[in-house]
Short mmCIF file of C-alpha atoms in Angstrom, two decimals:
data_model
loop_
_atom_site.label_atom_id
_atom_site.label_comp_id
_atom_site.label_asym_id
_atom_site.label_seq_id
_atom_site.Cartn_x
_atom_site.Cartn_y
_atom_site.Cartn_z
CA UNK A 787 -46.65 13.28 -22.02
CA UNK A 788 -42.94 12.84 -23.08
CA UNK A 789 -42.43 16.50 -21.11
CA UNK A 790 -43.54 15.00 -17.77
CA UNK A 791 -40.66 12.34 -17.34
CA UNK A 792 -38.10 14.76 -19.58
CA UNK A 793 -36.91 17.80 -19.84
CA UNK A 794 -36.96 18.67 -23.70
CA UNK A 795 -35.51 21.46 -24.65
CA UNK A 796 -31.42 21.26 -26.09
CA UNK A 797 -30.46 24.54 -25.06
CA UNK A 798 -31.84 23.48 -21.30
CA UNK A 799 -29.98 20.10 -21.84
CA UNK A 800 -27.11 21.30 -22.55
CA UNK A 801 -27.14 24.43 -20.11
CA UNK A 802 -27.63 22.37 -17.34
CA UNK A 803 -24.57 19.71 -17.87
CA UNK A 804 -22.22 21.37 -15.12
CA UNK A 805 -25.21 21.80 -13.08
CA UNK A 806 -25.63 17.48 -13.62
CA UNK A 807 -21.95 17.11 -12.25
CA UNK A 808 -22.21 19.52 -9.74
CA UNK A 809 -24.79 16.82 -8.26
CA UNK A 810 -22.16 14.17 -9.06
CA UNK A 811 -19.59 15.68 -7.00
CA UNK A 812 -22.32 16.47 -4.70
CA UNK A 813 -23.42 12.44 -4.56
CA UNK A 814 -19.65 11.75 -4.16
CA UNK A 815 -18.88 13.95 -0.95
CA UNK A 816 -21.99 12.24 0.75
CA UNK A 817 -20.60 9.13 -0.39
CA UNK A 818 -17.49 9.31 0.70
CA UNK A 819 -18.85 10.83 4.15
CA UNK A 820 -21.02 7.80 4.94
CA UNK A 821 -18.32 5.25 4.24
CA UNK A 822 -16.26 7.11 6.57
CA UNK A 823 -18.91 7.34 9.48
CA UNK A 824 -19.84 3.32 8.99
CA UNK A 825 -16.22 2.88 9.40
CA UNK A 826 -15.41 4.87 12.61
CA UNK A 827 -18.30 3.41 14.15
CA UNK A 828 -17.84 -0.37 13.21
CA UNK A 829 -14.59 -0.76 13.91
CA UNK A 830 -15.36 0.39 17.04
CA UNK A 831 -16.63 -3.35 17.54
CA UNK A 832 -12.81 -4.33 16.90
CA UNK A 833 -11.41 -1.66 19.59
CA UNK A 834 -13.54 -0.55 22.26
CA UNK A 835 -16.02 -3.66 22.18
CA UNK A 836 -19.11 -1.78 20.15
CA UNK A 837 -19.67 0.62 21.98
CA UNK A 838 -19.87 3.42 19.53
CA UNK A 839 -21.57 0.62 17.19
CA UNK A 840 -25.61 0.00 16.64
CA UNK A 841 -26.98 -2.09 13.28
CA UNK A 842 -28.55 1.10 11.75
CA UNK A 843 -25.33 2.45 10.86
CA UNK A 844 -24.63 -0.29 8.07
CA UNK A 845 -26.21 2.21 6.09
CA UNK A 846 -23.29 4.30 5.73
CA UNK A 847 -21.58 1.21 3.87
CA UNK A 848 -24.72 2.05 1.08
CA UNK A 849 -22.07 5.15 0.06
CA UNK A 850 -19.93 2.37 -1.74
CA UNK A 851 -23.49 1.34 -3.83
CA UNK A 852 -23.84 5.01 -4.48
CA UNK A 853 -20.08 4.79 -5.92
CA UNK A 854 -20.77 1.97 -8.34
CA UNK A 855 -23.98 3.92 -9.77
CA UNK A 856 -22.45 6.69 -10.28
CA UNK A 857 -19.32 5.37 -11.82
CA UNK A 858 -21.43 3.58 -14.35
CA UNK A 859 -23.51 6.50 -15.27
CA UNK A 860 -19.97 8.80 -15.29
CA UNK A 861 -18.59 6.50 -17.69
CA UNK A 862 -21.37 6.57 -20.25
CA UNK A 863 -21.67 10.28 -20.08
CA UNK A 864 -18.03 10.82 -20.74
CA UNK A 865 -17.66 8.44 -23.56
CA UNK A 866 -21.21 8.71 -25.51
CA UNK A 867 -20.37 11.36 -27.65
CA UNK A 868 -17.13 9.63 -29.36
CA UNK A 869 -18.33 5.70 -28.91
CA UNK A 870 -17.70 4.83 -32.13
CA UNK A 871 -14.65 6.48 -32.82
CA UNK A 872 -11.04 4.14 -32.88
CA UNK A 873 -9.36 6.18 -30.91
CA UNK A 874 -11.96 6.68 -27.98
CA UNK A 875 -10.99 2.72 -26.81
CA UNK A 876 -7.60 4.15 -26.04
CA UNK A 877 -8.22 7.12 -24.29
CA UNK A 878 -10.45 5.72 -22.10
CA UNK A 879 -8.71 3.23 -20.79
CA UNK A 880 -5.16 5.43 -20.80
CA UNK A 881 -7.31 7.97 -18.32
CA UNK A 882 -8.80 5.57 -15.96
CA UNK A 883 -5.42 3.98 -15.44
CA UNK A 884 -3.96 7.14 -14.63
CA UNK A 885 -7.25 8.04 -12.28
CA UNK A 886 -7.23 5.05 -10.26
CA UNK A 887 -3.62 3.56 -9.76
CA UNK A 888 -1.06 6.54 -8.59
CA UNK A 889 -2.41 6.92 -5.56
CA UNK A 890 -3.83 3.84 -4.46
CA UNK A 891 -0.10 2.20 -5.14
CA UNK A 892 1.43 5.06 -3.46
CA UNK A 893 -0.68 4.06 -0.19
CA UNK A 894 -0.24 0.42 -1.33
CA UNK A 895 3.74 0.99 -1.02
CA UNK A 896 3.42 2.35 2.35
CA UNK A 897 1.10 -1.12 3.81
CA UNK A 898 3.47 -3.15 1.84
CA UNK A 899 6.57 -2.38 3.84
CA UNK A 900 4.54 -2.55 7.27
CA UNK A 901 3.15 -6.02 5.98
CA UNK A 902 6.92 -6.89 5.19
CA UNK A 903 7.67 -5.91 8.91
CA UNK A 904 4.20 -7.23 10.64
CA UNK A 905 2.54 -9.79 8.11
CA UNK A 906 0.18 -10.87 10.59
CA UNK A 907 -1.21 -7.07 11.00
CA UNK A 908 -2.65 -6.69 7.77
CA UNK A 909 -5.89 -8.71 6.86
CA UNK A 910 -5.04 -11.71 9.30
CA UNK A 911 -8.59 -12.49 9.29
CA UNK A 912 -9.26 -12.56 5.66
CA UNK A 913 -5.99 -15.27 5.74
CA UNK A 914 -3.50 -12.04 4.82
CA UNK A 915 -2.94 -10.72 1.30
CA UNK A 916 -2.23 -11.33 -2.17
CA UNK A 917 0.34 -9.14 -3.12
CA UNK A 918 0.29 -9.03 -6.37
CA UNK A 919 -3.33 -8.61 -7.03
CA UNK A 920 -2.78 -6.08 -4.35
CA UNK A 921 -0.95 -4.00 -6.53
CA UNK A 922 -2.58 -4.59 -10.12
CA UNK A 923 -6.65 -4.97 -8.71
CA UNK A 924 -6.74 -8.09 -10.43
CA UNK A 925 -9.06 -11.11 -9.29
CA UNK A 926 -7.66 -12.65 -6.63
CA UNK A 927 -9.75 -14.79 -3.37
CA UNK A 928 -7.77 -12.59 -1.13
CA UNK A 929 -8.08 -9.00 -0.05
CA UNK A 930 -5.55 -6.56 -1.16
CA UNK A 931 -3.28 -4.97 1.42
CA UNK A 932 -5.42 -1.91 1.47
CA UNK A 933 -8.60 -3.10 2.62
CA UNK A 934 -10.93 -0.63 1.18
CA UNK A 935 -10.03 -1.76 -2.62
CA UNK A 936 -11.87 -4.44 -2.54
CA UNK A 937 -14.45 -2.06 -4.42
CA UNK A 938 -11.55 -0.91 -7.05
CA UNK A 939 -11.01 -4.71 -7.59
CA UNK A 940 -14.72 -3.94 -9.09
CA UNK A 941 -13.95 -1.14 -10.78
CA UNK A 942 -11.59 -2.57 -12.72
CA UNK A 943 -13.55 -4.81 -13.75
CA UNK A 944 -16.15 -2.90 -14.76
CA UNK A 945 -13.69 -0.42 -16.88
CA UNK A 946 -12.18 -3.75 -18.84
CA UNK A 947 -15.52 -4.89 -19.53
CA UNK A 948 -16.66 -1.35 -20.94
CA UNK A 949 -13.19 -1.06 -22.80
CA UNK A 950 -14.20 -4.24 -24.42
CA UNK A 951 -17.28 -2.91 -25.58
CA UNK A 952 -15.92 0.44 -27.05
CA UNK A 953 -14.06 -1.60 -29.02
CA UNK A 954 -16.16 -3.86 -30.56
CA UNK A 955 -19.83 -2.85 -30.14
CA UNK A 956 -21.54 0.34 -31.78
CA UNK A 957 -23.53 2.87 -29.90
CA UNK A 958 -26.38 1.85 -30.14
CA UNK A 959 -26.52 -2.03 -28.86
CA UNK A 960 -24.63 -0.42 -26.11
CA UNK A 961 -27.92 -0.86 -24.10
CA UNK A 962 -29.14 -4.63 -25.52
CA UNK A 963 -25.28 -5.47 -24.12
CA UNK A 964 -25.97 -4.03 -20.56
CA UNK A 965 -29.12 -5.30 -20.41
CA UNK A 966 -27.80 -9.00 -21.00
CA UNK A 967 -25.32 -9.09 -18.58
CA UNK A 968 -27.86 -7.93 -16.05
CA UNK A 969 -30.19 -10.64 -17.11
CA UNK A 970 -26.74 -13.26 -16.69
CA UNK A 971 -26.21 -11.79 -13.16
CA UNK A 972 -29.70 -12.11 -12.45
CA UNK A 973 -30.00 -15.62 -13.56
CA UNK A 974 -26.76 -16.61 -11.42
CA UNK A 975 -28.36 -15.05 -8.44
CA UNK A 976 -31.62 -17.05 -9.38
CA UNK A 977 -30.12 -20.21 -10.00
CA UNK A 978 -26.76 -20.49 -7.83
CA UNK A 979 -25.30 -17.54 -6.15
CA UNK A 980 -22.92 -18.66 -3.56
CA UNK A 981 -19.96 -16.37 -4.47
CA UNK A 982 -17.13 -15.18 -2.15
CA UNK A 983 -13.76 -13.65 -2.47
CA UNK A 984 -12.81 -12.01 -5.62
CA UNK A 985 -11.92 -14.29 -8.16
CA UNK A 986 -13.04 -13.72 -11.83
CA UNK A 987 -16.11 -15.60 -12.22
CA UNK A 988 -17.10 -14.33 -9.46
CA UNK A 989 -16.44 -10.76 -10.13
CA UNK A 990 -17.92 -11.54 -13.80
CA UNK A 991 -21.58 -11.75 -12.54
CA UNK A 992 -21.32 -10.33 -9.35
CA UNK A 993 -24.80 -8.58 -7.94
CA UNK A 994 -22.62 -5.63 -7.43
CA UNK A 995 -22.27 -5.06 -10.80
CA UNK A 996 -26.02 -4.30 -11.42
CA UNK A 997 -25.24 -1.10 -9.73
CA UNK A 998 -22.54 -0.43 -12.18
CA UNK A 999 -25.29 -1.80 -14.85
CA UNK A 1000 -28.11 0.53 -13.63
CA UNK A 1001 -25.64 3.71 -13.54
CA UNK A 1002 -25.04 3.28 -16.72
CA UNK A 1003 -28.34 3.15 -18.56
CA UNK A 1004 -29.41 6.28 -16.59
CA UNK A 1005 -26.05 7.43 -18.84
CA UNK A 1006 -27.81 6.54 -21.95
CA UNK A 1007 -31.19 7.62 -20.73
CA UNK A 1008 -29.80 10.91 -20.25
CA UNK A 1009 -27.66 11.42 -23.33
CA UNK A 1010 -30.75 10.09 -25.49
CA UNK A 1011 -33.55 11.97 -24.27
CA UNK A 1012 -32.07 14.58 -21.43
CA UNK A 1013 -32.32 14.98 -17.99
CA UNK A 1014 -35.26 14.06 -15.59
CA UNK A 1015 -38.31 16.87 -14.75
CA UNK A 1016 -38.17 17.79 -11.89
CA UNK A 1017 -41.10 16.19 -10.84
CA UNK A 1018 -40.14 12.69 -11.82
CA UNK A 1019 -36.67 14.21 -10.20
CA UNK A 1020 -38.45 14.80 -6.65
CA UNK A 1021 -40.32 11.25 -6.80
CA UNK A 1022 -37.04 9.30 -7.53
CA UNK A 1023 -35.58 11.48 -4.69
CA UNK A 1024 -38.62 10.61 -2.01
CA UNK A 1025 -38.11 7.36 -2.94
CA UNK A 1026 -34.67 6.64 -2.26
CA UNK A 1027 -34.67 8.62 1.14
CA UNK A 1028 -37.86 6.57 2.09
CA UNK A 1029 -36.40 3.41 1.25
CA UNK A 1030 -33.11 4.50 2.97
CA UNK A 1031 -34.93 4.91 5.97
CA UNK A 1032 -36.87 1.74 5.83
CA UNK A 1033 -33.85 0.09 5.52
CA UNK A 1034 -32.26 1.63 8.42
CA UNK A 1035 -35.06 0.57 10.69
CA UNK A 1036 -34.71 -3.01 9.19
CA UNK A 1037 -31.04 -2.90 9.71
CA UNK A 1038 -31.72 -1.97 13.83
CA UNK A 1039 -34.53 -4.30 14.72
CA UNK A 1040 -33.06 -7.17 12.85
CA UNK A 1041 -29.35 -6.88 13.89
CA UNK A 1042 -28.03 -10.01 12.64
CA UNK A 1043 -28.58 -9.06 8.98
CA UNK A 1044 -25.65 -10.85 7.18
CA UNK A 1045 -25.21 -7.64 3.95
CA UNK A 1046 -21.77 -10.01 3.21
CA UNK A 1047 -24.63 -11.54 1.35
CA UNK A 1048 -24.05 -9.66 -1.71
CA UNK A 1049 -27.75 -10.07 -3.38
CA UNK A 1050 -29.56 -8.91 -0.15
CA UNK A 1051 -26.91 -5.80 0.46
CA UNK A 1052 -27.71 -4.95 -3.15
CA UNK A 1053 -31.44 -5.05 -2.70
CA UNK A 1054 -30.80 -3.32 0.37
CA UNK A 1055 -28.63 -0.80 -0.39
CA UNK A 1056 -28.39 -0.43 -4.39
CA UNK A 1057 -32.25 -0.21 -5.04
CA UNK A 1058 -31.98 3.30 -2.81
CA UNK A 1059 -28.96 4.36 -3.90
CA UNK A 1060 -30.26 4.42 -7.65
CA UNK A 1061 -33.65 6.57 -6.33
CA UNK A 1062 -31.24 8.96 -4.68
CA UNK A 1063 -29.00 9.19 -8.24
CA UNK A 1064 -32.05 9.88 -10.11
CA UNK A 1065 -33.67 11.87 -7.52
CA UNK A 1066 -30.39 14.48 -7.23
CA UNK A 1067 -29.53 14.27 -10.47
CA UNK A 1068 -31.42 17.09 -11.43
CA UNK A 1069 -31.16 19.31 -8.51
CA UNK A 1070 -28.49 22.78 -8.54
CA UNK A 1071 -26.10 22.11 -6.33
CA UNK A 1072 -23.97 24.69 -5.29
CA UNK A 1073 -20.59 25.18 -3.65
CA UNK A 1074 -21.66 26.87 -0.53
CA UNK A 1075 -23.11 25.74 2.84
CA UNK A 1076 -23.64 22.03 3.44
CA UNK A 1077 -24.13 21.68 0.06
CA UNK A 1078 -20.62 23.54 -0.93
CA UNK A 1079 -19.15 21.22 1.58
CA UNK A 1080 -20.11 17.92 0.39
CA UNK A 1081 -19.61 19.20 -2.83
CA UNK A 1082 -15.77 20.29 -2.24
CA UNK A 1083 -15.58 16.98 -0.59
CA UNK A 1084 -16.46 15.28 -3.76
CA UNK A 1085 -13.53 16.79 -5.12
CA UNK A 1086 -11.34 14.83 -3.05
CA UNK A 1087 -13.79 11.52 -2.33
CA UNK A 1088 -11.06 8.63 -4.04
CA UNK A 1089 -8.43 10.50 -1.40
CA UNK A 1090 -10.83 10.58 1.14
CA UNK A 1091 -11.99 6.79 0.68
CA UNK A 1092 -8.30 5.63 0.26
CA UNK A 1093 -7.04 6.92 3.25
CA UNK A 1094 -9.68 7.18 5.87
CA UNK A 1095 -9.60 3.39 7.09
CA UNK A 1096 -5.64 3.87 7.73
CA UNK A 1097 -6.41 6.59 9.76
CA UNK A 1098 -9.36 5.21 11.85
CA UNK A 1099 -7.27 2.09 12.45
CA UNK A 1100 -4.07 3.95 13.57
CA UNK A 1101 -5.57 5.95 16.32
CA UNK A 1102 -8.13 2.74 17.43
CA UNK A 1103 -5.14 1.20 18.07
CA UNK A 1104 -2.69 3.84 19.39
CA UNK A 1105 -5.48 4.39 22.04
CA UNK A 1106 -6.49 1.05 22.70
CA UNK A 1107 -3.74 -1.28 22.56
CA UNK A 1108 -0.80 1.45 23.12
CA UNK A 1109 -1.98 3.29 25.43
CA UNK A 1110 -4.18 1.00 26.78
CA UNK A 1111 -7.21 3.38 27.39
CA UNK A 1112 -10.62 1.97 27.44
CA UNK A 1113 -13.18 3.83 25.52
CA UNK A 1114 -16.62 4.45 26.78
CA UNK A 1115 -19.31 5.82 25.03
CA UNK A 1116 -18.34 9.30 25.76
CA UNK A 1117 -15.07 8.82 25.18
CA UNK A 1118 -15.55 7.29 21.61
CA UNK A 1119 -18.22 9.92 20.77
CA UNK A 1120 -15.07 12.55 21.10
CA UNK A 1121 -12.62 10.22 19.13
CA UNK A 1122 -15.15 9.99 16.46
CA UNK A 1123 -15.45 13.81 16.16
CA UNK A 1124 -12.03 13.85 15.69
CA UNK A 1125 -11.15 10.83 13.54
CA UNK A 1126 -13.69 12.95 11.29
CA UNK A 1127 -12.35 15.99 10.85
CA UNK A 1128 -8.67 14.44 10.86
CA UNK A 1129 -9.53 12.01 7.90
CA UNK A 1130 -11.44 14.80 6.12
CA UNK A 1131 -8.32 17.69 6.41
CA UNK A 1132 -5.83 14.51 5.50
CA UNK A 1133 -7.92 12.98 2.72
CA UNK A 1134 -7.96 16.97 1.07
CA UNK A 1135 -4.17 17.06 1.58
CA UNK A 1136 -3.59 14.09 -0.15
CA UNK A 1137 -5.45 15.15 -2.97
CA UNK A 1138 -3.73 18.19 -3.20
CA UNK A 1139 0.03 17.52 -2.83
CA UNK A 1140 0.17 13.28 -3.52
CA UNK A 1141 -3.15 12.73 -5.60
CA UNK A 1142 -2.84 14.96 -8.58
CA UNK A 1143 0.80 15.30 -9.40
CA UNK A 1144 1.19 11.42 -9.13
CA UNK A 1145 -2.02 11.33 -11.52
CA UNK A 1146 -0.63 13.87 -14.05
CA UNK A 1147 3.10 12.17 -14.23
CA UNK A 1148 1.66 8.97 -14.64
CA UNK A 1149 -0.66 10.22 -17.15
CA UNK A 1150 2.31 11.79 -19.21
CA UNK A 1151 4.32 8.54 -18.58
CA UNK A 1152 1.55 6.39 -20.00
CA UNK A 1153 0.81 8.89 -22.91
CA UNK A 1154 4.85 8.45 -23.91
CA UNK A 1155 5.05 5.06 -23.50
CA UNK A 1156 1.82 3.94 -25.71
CA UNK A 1157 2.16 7.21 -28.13
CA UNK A 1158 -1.14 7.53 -28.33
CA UNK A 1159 -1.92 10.00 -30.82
CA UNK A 1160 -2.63 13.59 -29.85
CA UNK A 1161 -3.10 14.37 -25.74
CA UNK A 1162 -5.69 12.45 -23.98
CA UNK A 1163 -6.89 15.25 -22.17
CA UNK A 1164 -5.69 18.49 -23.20
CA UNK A 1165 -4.48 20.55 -20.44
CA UNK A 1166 -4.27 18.08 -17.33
CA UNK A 1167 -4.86 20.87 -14.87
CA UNK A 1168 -8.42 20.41 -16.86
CA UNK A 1169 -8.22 16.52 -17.22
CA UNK A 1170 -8.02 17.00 -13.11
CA UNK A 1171 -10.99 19.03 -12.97
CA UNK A 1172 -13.35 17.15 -10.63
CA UNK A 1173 -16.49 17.65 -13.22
CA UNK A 1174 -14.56 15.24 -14.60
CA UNK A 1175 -13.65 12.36 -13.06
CA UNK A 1176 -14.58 9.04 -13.12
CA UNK A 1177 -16.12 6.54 -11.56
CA UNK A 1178 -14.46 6.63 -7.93
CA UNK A 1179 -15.12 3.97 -4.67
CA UNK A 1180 -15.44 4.94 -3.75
CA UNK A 1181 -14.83 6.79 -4.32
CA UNK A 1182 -14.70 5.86 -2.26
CA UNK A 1183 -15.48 2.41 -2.28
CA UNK A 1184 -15.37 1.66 0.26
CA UNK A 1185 -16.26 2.09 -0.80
CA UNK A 1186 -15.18 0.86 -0.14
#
């Protein structure tokens, strides 16, 4: 029976790892693209009155749900094997600092001196920005300057909260300790969910962290008993597109579906996203084709996510407001072409030339300045490897 849901074999299990984070990279680039076509289109209600805009596109905003699963289940994976030993507390949280903060600060550096110039043209509607939560992600009831990082203001959260448990819980009430904070979040939601902003108690038993929660026990499912069959593989895979297009019909013939309501989007969006996690998961991805692409854009997703909505806002408002050119339908259908290709070609440059070199000094600067013992990573060329990367919001949050 045990062979339906699993497949048993070690030498399979272990032959098939890169194949597993091929399909991460894989779930990233789609991830990353969806965020990116929610935003051209939406904001399109900001700069050309909606006319590029209809409800069913929310669902691209599920690609920041798909980012919190799979950042859950990435950090699991990547940590199992040494949970219980001191030093693994350490590493982990020297390489997600050096992951997440370079280049989100570098970008961060750049809005700060146009908010120093035009405060009122960064987040005036969310009542403008904190700046130093900006900066360190920490809880705070105002966006940062980069709007997207809301989601790494999750992240963060969800890293100190699984630092705290590599440090003081063994392996294997990793699980039991998941489980109870879901059962906390669900019994907020249950008894008195009326969160907003990002503060810390909020953050502490937010819905979205369920998706973090859910990641990760399909991390300890898979390190305990192997991957999915691929029959279970194909069901959880059915599922999630089926849902994803039920959801997109509700989204069109509803229209006034408020998904700031974060129990509904997570119902919405994070119940599908998990099928489609567990439904790719076990399915050999490979670098060529459409696959290859979204694969390759994986690669890149955090610099995709991070940059994208400066991009999409610049050239809404060089067109609109500069040049004062209203967009039609047509017309917005060719911007969007463009904004696409123009954030994908700029999101793979910043990976390239700003993204990993700021990650690897950082990385050595952190290593120096807390001596940790030995190198956290080896060869960084390796540590920058996208099979291994953590955790991004989204990617590309956004996403996030």
């Amino acid at each position: 029976m045990r062979n339906l849901f699993f497949l048993q074999e070690q030498r399979e299990f272990q032959g098939e790892l890169m194949q597993r984070l091929e399909s991460i990279q894989f779930l990233r680039g789609l991830a990353a693209f969806a965020v990116l076509l929610f935003h051209i289109c939406t904001l399109s209600n900001d700069y050309s009155g909606g006319v590029f805009f209809a409800p069913f596109v929310s669902i691209g905003n599920a690609g920041v749900d798909l980012f919190f699963v799979i950042s859950g289940f990435v950090m699991v994976v990547t940590t199992y094997e040494k949970f219980d030993v001191p030093s693994t507390a350490a590493r982990f949280a020297v390489h997600r600092l050096s992951r997440i903060y370079p280049p989100y600060w570098i970008l961060s550096g750049a809005l700060l001196l146009y908010y120093i110039y035009n405060p009122a043209g960064v987040n005036s509607k969310q009542g403008g920005a904190d700046l130093a939560a900006s900066f360190l992600l920490t809880p705070s009831p105002l966006l940062p300057l980069l709007p997207v990082a809301w989601t790494l203001m999750h992240e963060v959260l969800f890293y100190f909260v699984f630092f705290i448990a590599i440090c003081f819980l063994p392996r294997e009430n990793l699980g039991k300790a998941l489980a109870m904070w879901a059962a906390a979040v669900f019994l907020k939601i249950a008894t008195d969910w009326s969160g907003s902003g990002f503060e810390l108690n909020t953050l502490l038993l937010h819905p979205f962290n369920l998706e973090f929660i859910s990641g990760a026990l399909i991390g300890l499912l898979y390190k305990r008993r192997g991957p999915f069959s691929m029959r279970i593989s194909t069901l959880f895979l059915s599922s999630g597109l089926v849902l994803f297009f039920v959801v997109g019909v509700f989204l069109q013939r509803s229209k006034d579906v408020d998904l700031n309501a974060a129990p509904l989007r997570v119902f919405l969006f994070g119940i599908p996203s998990l099928f489609l996690f567990a439904g790719c998961f076990s399915i050999n991805f490979r670098r060529s084709g459409l696959q290859g692409i979204l694969t390759r854009m994986g690669d890149y997703s955090y610099s995709l996510y991070l940059t994208h909505i400066l991009l999409i806002h610049l050239a809404y408002r060089l067109i609109t407001r500069k040049l004062n050119i209203t967009l039609t339908f047509q017309s917005n259908g060719v911007l969007a072409l463009f904004l696409i290709f123009l954030c994908i070609f700029s999101g793979w440059m910043f990976f390239i030339f700003i993204e990993k070199s700021s990650c690897a000094a950082f990385l050595r600067f952190i290593e120096n300045l807390l001596r940790v013992k030995g190198r956290i990573s080896g060869d960084h060329s390796k540590s920058m490897n996208p099979n291994v990367r953590q955790g991004q919001v989204g990617e590309e949050s956004g996403q996030r």
